[in-house]
């Protein structure tokens, strides 16, 4: 059996860590192309100027247009070429980070997340969109980012909703890892199916990745609430440090090297419901965790543990919490159909997938979450 594990070359996290950005740029050369939204640049402009001066490096502005599209990637690659930059810095949230991955194409890349809303910063993949913002394709690169550098002071001063959404994304890691381990499914650390050749083969879960997935879940339960309180008050505490590491590193390595299963497929299906479009990825993932637990008939104590945790930090537990006040059976079937297309990760579950059963699990999860929330609140 072939196994695979993938990770960044270096992960570093701490207060005021962005002031060391120039040091990492210097490991590649003297200049870097900075890909970021202007709002994110404005938040850290003082620190960028300070680290550039301290380490004697040049940071070239990209004037990123906000969309990870093929056209924008090509434009930014020309900017990098014209300025002869030695590396790429992706600073901010998901689309800036993904664009930086595409521009770097697996070479010298520094990721500086300014929010801890997803586990994307450590991965060797990106999502491409059209210039109009519609999904285009997935992109995979030869290696993970060279450096992932997280400044927890910046994270603590971002809106708490981002941190909580990141915990929603991280919440799925163990349950999807468990499913892929039971089914001996392929994981993202190996080459995707479209990239397989006679010289390569699919790859399975490693002990290391599964251990990280377990640590991810345990740390969420132990530190999640206190980390939320810290972020509410814009302070860095040990709990916040632990959750930032959980959201970005443990979940990132866990999902990529342990695999995805029902949760993320159901999340993708939920995008068929217009009401969900105004909610973050991790918020929709949190409800999808409940759906997978219902689908696999997980022990009730496990389901209640997830519900209690989600309610304690303000994660969604029913469809109303993600903008869907009511749903018909036909609408649930539409979600299930989208979640069950052949290339979706739901087929990594350790049993045959039937669309009608997925739809019924979504409806049941909605009712269970709604009733439990009312019970706790009353």
Coordinates of C-alpha atoms in Angstrom, one line a residue:
X1 CA 0.0 0.0 0.0
X2 CA 1.4 3.4 -1.0
X3 CA 1.0 6.2 1.6
X4 CA 1.7 9.9 1.3
X5 CA 2.1 12.9 3.6
X6 CA 2.6 16.5 2.5
X7 CA 3.4 19.7 4.4
X8 CA 5.0 23.1 4.1
X9 CA 8.8 23.4 4.5
X10 CA 8.4 25.7 7.5
X11 CA 5.5 26.7 9.8
X12 CA 6.1 29.6 12.2
X13 CA 3.6 31.3 14.5
X14 CA 3.7 34.0 17.1
X15 CA 2.9 37.6 18.1
X16 CA 4.5 40.2 15.8
X17 CA 5.9 37.4 13.6
X18 CA 5.3 39.5 10.5
X19 CA 8.2 41.6 11.5
X20 CA 10.4 38.7 10.5
X21 CA 8.9 38.5 7.0
X22 CA 12.0 40.1 5.6
X23 CA 14.2 37.3 7.0
X24 CA 12.3 34.7 5.0
X25 CA 12.3 36.8 1.9
X26 CA 16.1 37.0 2.2
X27 CA 16.4 33.2 2.2
X28 CA 15.2 33.4 -1.5
X29 CA 16.8 36.7 -2.6
X30 CA 16.3 40.4 -2.2
X31 CA 12.7 41.0 -3.4
X32 CA 9.2 39.6 -3.3
X33 CA 5.9 40.1 -5.1
X34 CA 3.2 40.8 -2.6
X35 CA -0.3 39.5 -3.5
X36 CA -2.9 40.9 -1.2
X37 CA -6.1 42.9 -1.0
X38 CA -5.4 46.6 -0.4
X39 CA -7.4 46.5 2.8
X40 CA -5.2 43.7 4.2
X41 CA -2.1 45.7 3.1
X42 CA -3.4 48.7 4.9
X43 CA -3.8 46.7 8.2
X44 CA -0.1 45.8 8.2
X45 CA 1.6 48.5 6.1
X46 CA 3.7 49.7 9.1
X47 CA 5.0 46.2 9.8
X48 CA 5.8 45.6 6.1
X49 CA 7.7 48.8 5.9
X50 CA 9.6 48.0 9.1
X51 CA 10.6 44.5 8.1
X52 CA 11.6 45.6 4.6
X53 CA 13.9 48.2 6.0
X54 CA 15.3 46.0 8.7
X55 CA 16.3 43.2 6.4
X56 CA 17.1 45.3 3.3
X57 CA 14.5 43.7 1.0
X58 CA 12.1 45.1 -1.6
X59 CA 8.4 44.3 -1.5
X60 CA 6.7 44.8 -4.9
X61 CA 3.0 45.7 -4.8
X62 CA 0.8 43.5 -7.2
X63 CA -2.4 45.6 -7.1
X64 CA -4.3 42.3 -6.8
X65 CA -7.8 42.6 -8.3
X66 CA -9.4 40.2 -5.7
X67 CA -10.2 37.2 -7.9
X68 CA -8.1 34.1 -8.4
X69 CA -8.6 33.8 -12.1
X70 CA -6.4 32.5 -14.9
X71 CA -6.2 36.0 -16.3
X72 CA -5.1 37.6 -13.0
X73 CA -2.5 34.8 -12.4
X74 CA -1.0 35.4 -15.8
X75 CA -0.9 39.2 -15.2
X76 CA 0.8 38.8 -11.9
X77 CA 3.3 36.3 -13.3
X78 CA 4.3 39.0 -15.8
X79 CA 4.6 41.6 -12.9
X80 CA 6.9 39.2 -11.1
X81 CA 9.0 38.6 -14.3
X82 CA 9.3 42.3 -15.1
X83 CA 10.4 43.1 -11.5
X84 CA 12.7 40.0 -11.3
X85 CA 11.3 39.2 -7.9
X86 CA 12.8 36.2 -6.0
X87 CA 9.7 34.9 -4.3
X88 CA 6.0 35.4 -3.8
X89 CA 4.1 36.5 -0.7
X90 CA 0.4 35.6 -0.3
X91 CA -1.0 37.8 2.4
X92 CA -4.7 37.8 3.6
X93 CA -7.5 35.4 3.1
X94 CA -8.4 32.6 0.7
X95 CA -8.3 34.1 -2.7
X96 CA -5.1 36.1 -2.2
X97 CA -3.4 33.0 -0.8
X98 CA -4.7 30.8 -3.7
X99 CA -3.6 33.3 -6.3
X100 CA -0.1 33.4 -4.8
X101 CA 0.1 29.6 -5.0
X102 CA -0.8 29.8 -8.7
X103 CA 1.7 32.6 -9.4
X104 CA 4.5 30.8 -7.6
X105 CA 3.6 27.4 -9.2
X106 CA 5.2 25.4 -6.4
X107 CA 8.4 27.5 -6.2
X108 CA 9.5 30.1 -3.5
X109 CA 6.3 31.0 -1.7
X110 CA 5.6 32.6 1.7
X111 CA 2.0 32.5 3.0
X112 CA 0.9 35.1 5.6
X113 CA -2.7 34.5 6.6
X114 CA -4.3 37.5 8.3
X115 CA -7.3 35.5 9.4
X116 CA -7.7 31.9 10.6
X117 CA -10.9 31.1 8.8
X118 CA -9.8 28.0 6.8
X119 CA -7.1 25.4 6.6
X120 CA -6.0 26.4 3.1
X121 CA -2.7 28.2 3.9
X122 CA -0.6 25.0 4.3
X123 CA -2.0 23.1 1.2
X124 CA -0.4 22.5 -2.2
X125 CA -3.7 23.2 -4.0
X126 CA -5.8 26.2 -5.0
X127 CA -9.2 27.0 -6.4
X128 CA -9.5 28.9 -9.6
X129 CA -12.5 31.1 -10.5
X130 CA -13.6 33.0 -13.6
X131 CA -13.2 36.7 -13.6
X132 CA -16.9 36.9 -12.7
X133 CA -16.3 34.8 -9.6
X134 CA -17.7 31.4 -10.7
X135 CA -15.8 28.2 -10.0
X136 CA -13.4 27.3 -12.7
X137 CA -11.1 24.4 -11.7
X138 CA -8.7 23.1 -9.0
X139 CA -4.9 23.6 -9.3
X140 CA -2.3 21.4 -7.8
X141 CA 1.4 22.1 -7.4
X142 CA 4.6 20.1 -6.9
X143 CA 4.9 21.1 -3.3
X144 CA 3.3 23.0 -0.4
X145 CA 4.3 26.6 0.4
X146 CA 7.9 27.2 1.4
X147 CA 6.9 29.1 4.5
X148 CA 3.6 29.6 6.3
X149 CA 4.1 32.5 8.7
X150 CA 1.2 33.4 11.1
X151 CA 1.1 36.5 13.3
X152 CA -1.3 35.8 16.1
X153 CA -1.6 39.5 17.0
X154 CA -3.1 40.1 13.5
X155 CA -5.4 37.1 13.9
X156 CA -6.6 38.3 17.3
X157 CA -7.5 41.7 15.8
X158 CA -9.6 40.3 13.0
X159 CA -13.3 39.8 13.5
X160 CA -14.0 36.8 15.7
X161 CA -16.4 35.3 13.1
X162 CA -13.4 34.4 11.0
X163 CA -11.7 32.4 13.9
X164 CA -15.0 30.6 14.6
X165 CA -15.5 29.7 11.0
X166 CA -12.0 28.3 11.0
X167 CA -13.0 26.1 13.9
X168 CA -16.0 24.9 11.9
X169 CA -13.6 23.9 9.0
X170 CA -11.3 22.2 11.5
X171 CA -14.2 20.4 13.2
X172 CA -14.6 18.2 10.1
X173 CA -10.9 17.0 10.0
X174 CA -11.1 14.0 12.3
X175 CA -14.5 12.7 11.1
X176 CA -13.4 12.8 7.5
X177 CA -10.0 11.3 8.3
X178 CA -11.8 8.4 10.2
X179 CA -14.1 7.7 7.2
X180 CA -11.2 7.7 4.7
X181 CA -9.2 5.4 7.0
X182 CA -12.0 3.0 7.3
X183 CA -12.6 2.9 3.5
X184 CA -8.9 2.9 2.5
X185 CA -9.6 5.9 0.3
X186 CA -7.1 8.0 -1.5
X187 CA -5.9 11.3 0.1
X188 CA -5.0 14.6 -1.4
X189 CA -1.3 14.2 -0.5
X190 CA -1.0 11.8 -3.4
X191 CA -1.5 12.9 -6.9
X192 CA -5.1 13.7 -7.9
X193 CA -6.7 11.1 -10.2
X194 CA -6.3 13.3 -13.2
X195 CA -2.6 13.5 -12.6
X196 CA -1.9 9.8 -12.2
X197 CA 0.5 8.1 -14.6
X198 CA 2.0 4.6 -15.0
X199 CA 4.8 5.8 -12.7
X200 CA 2.5 7.0 -9.9
X201 CA -0.3 5.5 -7.8
X202 CA -3.0 6.7 -5.5
X203 CA -1.9 7.2 -1.8
X204 CA -3.6 6.3 1.5
X205 CA -3.7 7.8 5.0
X206 CA -0.6 7.8 7.2
X207 CA -0.4 7.3 11.0
X208 CA 1.1 10.8 11.3
X209 CA -1.8 12.5 9.5
X210 CA -4.5 10.6 11.4
X211 CA -2.8 11.5 14.7
X212 CA -2.8 15.2 13.7
X213 CA -6.5 14.9 12.8
X214 CA -7.2 13.5 16.3
X215 CA -5.2 16.3 17.9
X216 CA -7.1 18.8 15.9
X217 CA -10.5 17.7 17.3
X218 CA -9.2 17.4 20.9
X219 CA -7.6 20.9 20.8
X220 CA -10.9 22.4 19.5
X221 CA -12.8 20.9 22.4
X222 CA -10.2 22.0 25.0
X223 CA -9.5 25.5 23.7
X224 CA -12.2 26.6 21.4
X225 CA -14.4 28.6 23.7
X226 CA -11.5 30.4 25.5
X227 CA -10.0 31.2 22.1
X228 CA -13.2 32.8 21.0
X229 CA -13.3 35.0 24.2
X230 CA -9.7 36.0 23.6
X231 CA -10.5 37.1 20.0
X232 CA -13.6 38.9 21.1
X233 CA -11.3 41.0 23.2
X234 CA -8.5 41.2 20.6
X235 CA -5.9 39.6 22.9
X236 CA -3.5 36.7 22.4
X237 CA -3.8 34.0 25.0
X238 CA -2.4 30.4 25.0
X239 CA -5.9 29.2 24.0
X240 CA -5.9 31.5 21.0
X241 CA -2.4 30.4 20.0
X242 CA -3.6 26.8 20.2
X243 CA -6.7 27.4 18.1
X244 CA -4.8 29.3 15.4
X245 CA -2.4 26.4 15.1
X246 CA -5.4 24.0 15.1
X247 CA -7.3 25.9 12.4
X248 CA -4.3 26.4 10.1
X249 CA -1.7 23.7 10.8
X250 CA -3.4 20.7 12.3
X251 CA -6.5 21.0 10.2
X252 CA -4.5 21.8 7.1
X253 CA -2.1 18.9 7.3
X254 CA -5.0 16.7 8.6
X255 CA -7.3 17.3 5.7
X256 CA -4.7 17.1 3.0
X257 CA -2.9 14.0 4.2
X258 CA -5.9 12.3 5.8
X259 CA -8.5 13.0 3.1
X260 CA -12.0 14.4 2.7
X261 CA -15.2 12.5 2.9
X262 CA -18.9 13.3 3.4
X263 CA -18.6 16.6 5.1
X264 CA -17.0 18.7 2.4
X265 CA -19.1 17.0 -0.3
X266 CA -22.3 18.0 1.6
X267 CA -20.9 21.5 2.0
X268 CA -20.5 21.7 -1.8
X269 CA -24.0 20.4 -2.2
X270 CA -25.4 23.1 0.1
X271 CA -24.2 25.8 -2.2
X272 CA -27.2 24.9 -4.4
X273 CA -29.3 26.7 -1.8
X274 CA -29.1 30.4 -2.3
X275 CA -29.5 31.2 1.3
X276 CA -26.1 29.7 2.1
X277 CA -24.2 32.0 -0.2
X278 CA -23.7 34.7 2.5
X279 CA -22.1 32.3 5.0
X280 CA -18.4 31.3 5.3
X281 CA -17.0 28.0 4.2
X282 CA -16.4 26.9 7.8
X283 CA -19.9 27.8 8.9
X284 CA -21.4 25.5 6.2
X285 CA -18.9 22.8 7.0
X286 CA -19.9 22.8 10.7
X287 CA -23.5 21.9 9.8
X288 CA -22.2 19.4 7.3
X289 CA -20.4 17.6 10.1
X290 CA -23.7 16.9 11.7
X291 CA -25.0 15.6 8.4
X292 CA -22.2 13.2 8.0
X293 CA -22.6 11.9 11.6
X294 CA -26.3 11.3 10.9
X295 CA -25.5 9.6 7.6
X296 CA -23.0 7.2 9.3
X297 CA -25.2 6.7 12.4
X298 CA -22.5 7.9 14.7
X299 CA -23.0 7.3 18.5
X300 CA -25.4 9.8 20.0
X301 CA -22.8 10.9 22.6
X302 CA -20.5 11.9 19.8
X303 CA -23.2 13.8 18.0
X304 CA -24.2 15.7 21.2
X305 CA -20.5 16.5 21.9
X306 CA -20.3 18.1 18.5
X307 CA -23.6 20.0 19.0
X308 CA -22.5 21.3 22.4
X309 CA -19.2 22.5 21.1
X310 CA -20.7 24.2 18.1
X311 CA -23.3 26.0 20.2
X312 CA -20.7 27.1 22.7
X313 CA -18.8 29.1 20.1
X314 CA -21.7 30.1 17.8
X315 CA -21.2 27.6 14.9
X316 CA -24.3 26.6 12.9
X317 CA -26.2 23.5 13.9
X318 CA -29.2 23.6 11.6
X319 CA -30.0 25.0 8.2
X320 CA -31.6 28.2 9.6
X321 CA -28.2 29.0 11.0
X322 CA -26.8 29.2 7.4
X323 CA -29.6 31.1 5.8
X324 CA -32.1 28.4 4.9
X325 CA -35.3 28.8 7.0
X326 CA -37.1 26.0 5.3
X327 CA -36.3 23.2 2.9
X328 CA -38.4 20.7 0.9
X329 CA -37.5 17.1 0.1
X330 CA -37.0 18.0 -3.5
X331 CA -34.5 20.8 -2.5
X332 CA -32.7 18.3 -0.2
X333 CA -32.4 15.9 -3.1
X334 CA -30.9 18.7 -5.2
X335 CA -28.3 19.3 -2.5
X336 CA -27.7 15.5 -2.3
X337 CA -27.3 15.2 -6.1
X338 CA -24.7 17.9 -6.1
X339 CA -22.9 16.3 -3.2
X340 CA -22.9 12.9 -4.8
X341 CA -21.4 13.6 -8.3
X342 CA -18.8 11.0 -9.1
X343 CA -15.8 13.1 -8.4
X344 CA -17.0 14.3 -5.0
X345 CA -15.3 13.2 -1.7
X346 CA -18.5 11.6 -0.3
X347 CA -17.5 8.4 -2.1
X348 CA -14.7 8.1 0.4
X349 CA -17.3 7.1 3.0
X350 CA -16.9 3.4 4.1
X351 CA -20.3 2.4 2.6
X352 CA -22.2 2.8 -0.7
X353 CA -23.6 6.2 -1.2
X354 CA -27.3 6.7 -2.2
X355 CA -28.5 10.2 -3.0
X356 CA -31.9 9.7 -1.2
X357 CA -30.1 8.6 2.0
X358 CA -27.9 11.7 1.8
X359 CA -31.0 13.9 1.4
X360 CA -32.7 12.2 4.3
X361 CA -29.6 12.6 6.5
X362 CA -29.6 16.4 5.7
X363 CA -33.2 16.7 6.7
X364 CA -32.7 14.7 9.9
X365 CA -29.6 16.6 10.8
X366 CA -31.5 19.9 10.4
X367 CA -34.2 18.7 12.7
X368 CA -31.8 17.3 15.3
X369 CA -29.8 20.5 15.4
X370 CA -32.8 22.7 15.6
X371 CA -34.4 20.7 18.4
X372 CA -31.1 20.5 20.4
X373 CA -30.5 24.2 20.0
X374 CA -34.0 25.0 21.3
X375 CA -33.6 22.6 24.2
X376 CA -30.3 24.2 25.2
X377 CA -31.5 27.7 24.9
X378 CA -34.6 27.0 27.0

